[in-house]
Short mmCIF file of N, CA and C in Angstrom, two decimals:
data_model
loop_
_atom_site.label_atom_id
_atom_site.label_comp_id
_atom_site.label_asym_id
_atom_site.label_seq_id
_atom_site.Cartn_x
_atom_site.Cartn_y
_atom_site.Cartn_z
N UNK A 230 4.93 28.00 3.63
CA UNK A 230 5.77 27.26 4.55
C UNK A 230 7.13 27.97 4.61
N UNK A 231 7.59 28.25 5.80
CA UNK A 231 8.94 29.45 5.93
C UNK A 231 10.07 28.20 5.85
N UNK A 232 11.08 28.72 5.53
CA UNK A 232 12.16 27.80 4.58
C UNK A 232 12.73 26.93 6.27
N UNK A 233 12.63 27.29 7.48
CA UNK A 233 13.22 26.42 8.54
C UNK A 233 12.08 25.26 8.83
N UNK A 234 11.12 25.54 8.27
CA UNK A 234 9.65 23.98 8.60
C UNK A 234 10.42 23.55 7.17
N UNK A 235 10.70 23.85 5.68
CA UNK A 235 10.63 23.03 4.93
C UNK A 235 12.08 22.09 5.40
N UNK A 236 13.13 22.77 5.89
CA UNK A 236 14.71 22.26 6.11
C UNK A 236 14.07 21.26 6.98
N UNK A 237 13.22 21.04 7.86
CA UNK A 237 12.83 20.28 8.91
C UNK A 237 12.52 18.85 8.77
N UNK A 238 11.09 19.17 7.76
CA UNK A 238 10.91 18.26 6.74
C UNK A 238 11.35 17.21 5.90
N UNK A 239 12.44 17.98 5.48
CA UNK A 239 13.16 17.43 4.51
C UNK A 239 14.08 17.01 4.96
N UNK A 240 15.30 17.21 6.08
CA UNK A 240 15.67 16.08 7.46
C UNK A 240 15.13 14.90 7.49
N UNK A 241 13.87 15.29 8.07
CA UNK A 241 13.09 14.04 8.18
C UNK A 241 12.43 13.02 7.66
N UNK A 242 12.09 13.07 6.01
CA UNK A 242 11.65 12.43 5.27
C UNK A 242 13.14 11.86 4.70
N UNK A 243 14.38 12.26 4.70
CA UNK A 243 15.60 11.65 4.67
C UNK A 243 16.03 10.70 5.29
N UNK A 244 15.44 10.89 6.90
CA UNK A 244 16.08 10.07 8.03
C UNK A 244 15.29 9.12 7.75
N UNK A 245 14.25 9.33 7.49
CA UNK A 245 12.89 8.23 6.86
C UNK A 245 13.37 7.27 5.93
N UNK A 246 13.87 7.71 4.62
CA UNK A 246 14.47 6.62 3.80
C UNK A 246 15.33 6.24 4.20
N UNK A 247 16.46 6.93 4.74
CA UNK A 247 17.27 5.95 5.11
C UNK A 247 16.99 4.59 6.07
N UNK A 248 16.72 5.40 7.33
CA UNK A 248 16.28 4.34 8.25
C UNK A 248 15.49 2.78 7.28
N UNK A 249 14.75 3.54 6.32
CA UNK A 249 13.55 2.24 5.63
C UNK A 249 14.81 1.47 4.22
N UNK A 250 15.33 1.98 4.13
CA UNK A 250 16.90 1.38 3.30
C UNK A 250 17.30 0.56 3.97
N UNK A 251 17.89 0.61 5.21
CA UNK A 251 18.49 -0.12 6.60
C UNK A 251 17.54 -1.41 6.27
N UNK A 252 16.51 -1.39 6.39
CA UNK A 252 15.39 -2.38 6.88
C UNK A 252 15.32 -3.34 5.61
N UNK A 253 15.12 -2.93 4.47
CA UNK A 253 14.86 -3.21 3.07
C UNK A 253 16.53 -4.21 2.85
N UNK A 254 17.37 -3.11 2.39
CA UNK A 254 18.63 -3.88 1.82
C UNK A 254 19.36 -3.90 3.09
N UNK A 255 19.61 -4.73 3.98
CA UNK A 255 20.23 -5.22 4.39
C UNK A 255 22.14 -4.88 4.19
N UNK A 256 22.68 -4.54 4.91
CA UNK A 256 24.19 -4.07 4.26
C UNK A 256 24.72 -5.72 4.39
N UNK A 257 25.60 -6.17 3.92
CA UNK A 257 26.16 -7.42 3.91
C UNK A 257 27.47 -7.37 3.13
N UNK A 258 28.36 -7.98 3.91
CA UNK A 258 29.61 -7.86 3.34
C UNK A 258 29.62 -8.27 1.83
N UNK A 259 29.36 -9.37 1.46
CA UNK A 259 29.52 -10.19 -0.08
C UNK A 259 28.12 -10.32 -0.25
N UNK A 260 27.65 -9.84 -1.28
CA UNK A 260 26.37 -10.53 -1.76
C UNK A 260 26.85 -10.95 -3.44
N UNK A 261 26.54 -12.36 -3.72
CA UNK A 261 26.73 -13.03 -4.49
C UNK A 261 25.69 -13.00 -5.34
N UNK A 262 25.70 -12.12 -6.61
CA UNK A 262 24.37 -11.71 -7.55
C UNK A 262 24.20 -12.82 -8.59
N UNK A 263 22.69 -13.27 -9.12
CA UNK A 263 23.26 -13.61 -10.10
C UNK A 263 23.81 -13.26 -11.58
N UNK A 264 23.63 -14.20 -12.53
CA UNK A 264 24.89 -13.88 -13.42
C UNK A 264 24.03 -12.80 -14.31
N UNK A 265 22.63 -12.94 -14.45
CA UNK A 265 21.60 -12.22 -14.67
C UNK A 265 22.27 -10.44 -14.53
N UNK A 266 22.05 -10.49 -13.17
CA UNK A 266 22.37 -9.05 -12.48
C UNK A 266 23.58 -8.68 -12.96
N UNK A 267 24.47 -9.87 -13.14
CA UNK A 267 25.84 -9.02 -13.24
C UNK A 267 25.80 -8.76 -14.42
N UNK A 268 25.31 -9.44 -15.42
CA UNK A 268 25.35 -8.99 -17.10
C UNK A 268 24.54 -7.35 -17.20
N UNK A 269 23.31 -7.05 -16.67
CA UNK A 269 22.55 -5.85 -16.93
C UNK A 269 23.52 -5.25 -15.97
N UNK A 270 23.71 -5.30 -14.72
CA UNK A 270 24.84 -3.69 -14.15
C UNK A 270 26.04 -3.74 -14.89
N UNK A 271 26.78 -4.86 -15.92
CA UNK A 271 27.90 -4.36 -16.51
C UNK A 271 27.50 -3.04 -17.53
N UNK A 272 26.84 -3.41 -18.23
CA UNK A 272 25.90 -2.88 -19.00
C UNK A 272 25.63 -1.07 -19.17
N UNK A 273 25.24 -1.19 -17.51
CA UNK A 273 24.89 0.50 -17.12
C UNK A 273 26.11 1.42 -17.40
N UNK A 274 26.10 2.31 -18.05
CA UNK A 274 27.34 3.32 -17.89
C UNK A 274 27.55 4.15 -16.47
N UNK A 275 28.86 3.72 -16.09
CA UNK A 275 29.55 4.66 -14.75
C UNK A 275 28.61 4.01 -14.00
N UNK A 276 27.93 2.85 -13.58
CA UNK A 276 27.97 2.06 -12.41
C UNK A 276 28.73 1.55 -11.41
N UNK A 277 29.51 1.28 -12.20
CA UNK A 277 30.69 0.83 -11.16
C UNK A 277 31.59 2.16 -10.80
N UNK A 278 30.66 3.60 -10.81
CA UNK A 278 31.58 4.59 -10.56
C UNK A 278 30.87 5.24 -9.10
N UNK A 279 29.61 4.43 -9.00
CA UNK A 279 28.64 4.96 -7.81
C UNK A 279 29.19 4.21 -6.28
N UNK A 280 28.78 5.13 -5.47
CA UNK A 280 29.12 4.87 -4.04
C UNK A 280 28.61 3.43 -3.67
N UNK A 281 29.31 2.57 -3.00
CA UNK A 281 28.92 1.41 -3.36
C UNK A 281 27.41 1.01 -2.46
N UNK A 282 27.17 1.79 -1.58
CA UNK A 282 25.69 1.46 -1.29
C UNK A 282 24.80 1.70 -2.29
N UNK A 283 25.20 2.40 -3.33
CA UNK A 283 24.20 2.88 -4.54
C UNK A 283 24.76 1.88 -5.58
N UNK A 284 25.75 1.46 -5.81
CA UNK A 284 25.42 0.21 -6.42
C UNK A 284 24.66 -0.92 -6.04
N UNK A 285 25.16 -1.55 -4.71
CA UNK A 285 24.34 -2.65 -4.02
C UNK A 285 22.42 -2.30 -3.99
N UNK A 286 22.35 -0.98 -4.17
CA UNK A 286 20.84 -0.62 -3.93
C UNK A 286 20.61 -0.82 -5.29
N UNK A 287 21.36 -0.86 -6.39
CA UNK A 287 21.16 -0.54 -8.13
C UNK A 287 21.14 -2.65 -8.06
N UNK A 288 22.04 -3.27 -7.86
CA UNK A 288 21.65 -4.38 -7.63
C UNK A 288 20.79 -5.26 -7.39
N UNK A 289 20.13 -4.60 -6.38
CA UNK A 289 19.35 -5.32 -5.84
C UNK A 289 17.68 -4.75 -6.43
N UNK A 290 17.37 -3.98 -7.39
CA UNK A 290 16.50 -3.10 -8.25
C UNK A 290 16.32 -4.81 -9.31
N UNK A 291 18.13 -4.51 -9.56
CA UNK A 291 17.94 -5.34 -10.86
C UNK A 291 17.34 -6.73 -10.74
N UNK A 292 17.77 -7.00 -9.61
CA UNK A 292 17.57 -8.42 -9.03
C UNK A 292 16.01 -8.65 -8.66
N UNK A 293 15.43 -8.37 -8.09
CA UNK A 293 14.48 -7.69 -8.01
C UNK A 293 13.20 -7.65 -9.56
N UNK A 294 13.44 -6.67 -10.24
CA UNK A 294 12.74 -6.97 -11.36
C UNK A 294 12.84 -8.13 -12.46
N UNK A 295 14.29 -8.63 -12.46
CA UNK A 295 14.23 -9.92 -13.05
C UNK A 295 13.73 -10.81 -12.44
N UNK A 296 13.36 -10.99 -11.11
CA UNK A 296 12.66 -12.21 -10.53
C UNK A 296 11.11 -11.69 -10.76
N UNK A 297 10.86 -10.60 -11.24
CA UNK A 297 9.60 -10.45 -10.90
C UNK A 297 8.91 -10.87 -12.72
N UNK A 298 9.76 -9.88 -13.56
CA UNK A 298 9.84 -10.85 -14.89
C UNK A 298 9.73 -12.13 -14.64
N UNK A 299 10.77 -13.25 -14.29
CA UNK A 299 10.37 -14.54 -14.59
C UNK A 299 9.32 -15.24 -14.24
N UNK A 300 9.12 -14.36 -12.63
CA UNK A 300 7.46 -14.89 -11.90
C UNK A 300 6.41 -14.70 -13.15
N UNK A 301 6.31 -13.88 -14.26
CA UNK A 301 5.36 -13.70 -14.89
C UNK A 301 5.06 -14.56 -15.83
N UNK A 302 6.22 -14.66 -16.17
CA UNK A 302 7.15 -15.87 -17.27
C UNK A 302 6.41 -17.32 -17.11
N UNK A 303 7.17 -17.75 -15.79
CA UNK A 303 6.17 -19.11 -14.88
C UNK A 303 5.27 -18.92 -15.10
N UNK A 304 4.73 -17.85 -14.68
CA UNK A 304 2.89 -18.33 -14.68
C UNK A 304 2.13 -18.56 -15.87
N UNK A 305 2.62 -17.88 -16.46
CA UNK A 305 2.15 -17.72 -17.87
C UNK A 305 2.12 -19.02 -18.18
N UNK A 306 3.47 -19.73 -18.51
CA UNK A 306 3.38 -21.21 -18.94
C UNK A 306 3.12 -21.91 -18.28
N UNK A 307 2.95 -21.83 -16.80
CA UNK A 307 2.02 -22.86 -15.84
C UNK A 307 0.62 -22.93 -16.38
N UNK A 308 0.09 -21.39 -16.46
CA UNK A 308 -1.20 -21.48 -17.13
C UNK A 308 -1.80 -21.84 -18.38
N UNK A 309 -0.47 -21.61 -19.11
CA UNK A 309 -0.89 -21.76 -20.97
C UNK A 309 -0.46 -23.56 -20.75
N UNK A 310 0.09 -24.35 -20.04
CA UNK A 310 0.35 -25.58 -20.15
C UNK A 310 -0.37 -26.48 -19.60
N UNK A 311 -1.01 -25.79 -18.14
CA UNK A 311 -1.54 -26.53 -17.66
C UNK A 311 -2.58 -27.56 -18.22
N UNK A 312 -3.64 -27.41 -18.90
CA UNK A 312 -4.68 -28.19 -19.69
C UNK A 312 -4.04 -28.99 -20.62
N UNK A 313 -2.54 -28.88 -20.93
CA UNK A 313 -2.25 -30.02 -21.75
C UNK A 313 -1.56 -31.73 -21.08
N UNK A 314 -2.15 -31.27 -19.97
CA UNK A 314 -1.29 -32.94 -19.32
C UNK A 314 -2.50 -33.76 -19.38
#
């Protein structure tokens, strides 16, 4: 592949994430995290040193896998409880 198809490419699989970023996180003036999120991004070293769309994108990761943790959480004790009512 001659290096002006790979530059081409690689344009385009850029314009790709971004554009699919746009769609995904939403830009929004204030997003109000919870206290969850804010305890693990204090946490990160030189977070609060990243461009702030790369924080809000680091945010919303965190946010994100802690809801997906607790979904597991729930179920678990929905399921391990259920038979005792």
């Amino acid at each position: 592949m001659d290096e002006q198809m790979r530059e081409t490419l690689l344009n385009y699989a850029y314009s790709r994430i971004v554009e699919l970023e746009k769609l995904l996180l939403p830009d929004f003036e204030e997003t109000v995290w919870p206290a969850e999120v804010v305890i693990v991004f204090s946490q990160i070293e030189n977070a609060g040193k990243l461009p702030a769309h790369h924080q809000r994108r680091l945010q919303h990761h965190i946010n994100r896998m802690w809801l997906e943790k607790n979904a597991s959480t729930f179920n678990y004790c929905r399921g391990r409880f259920a038979g005792q009512r």
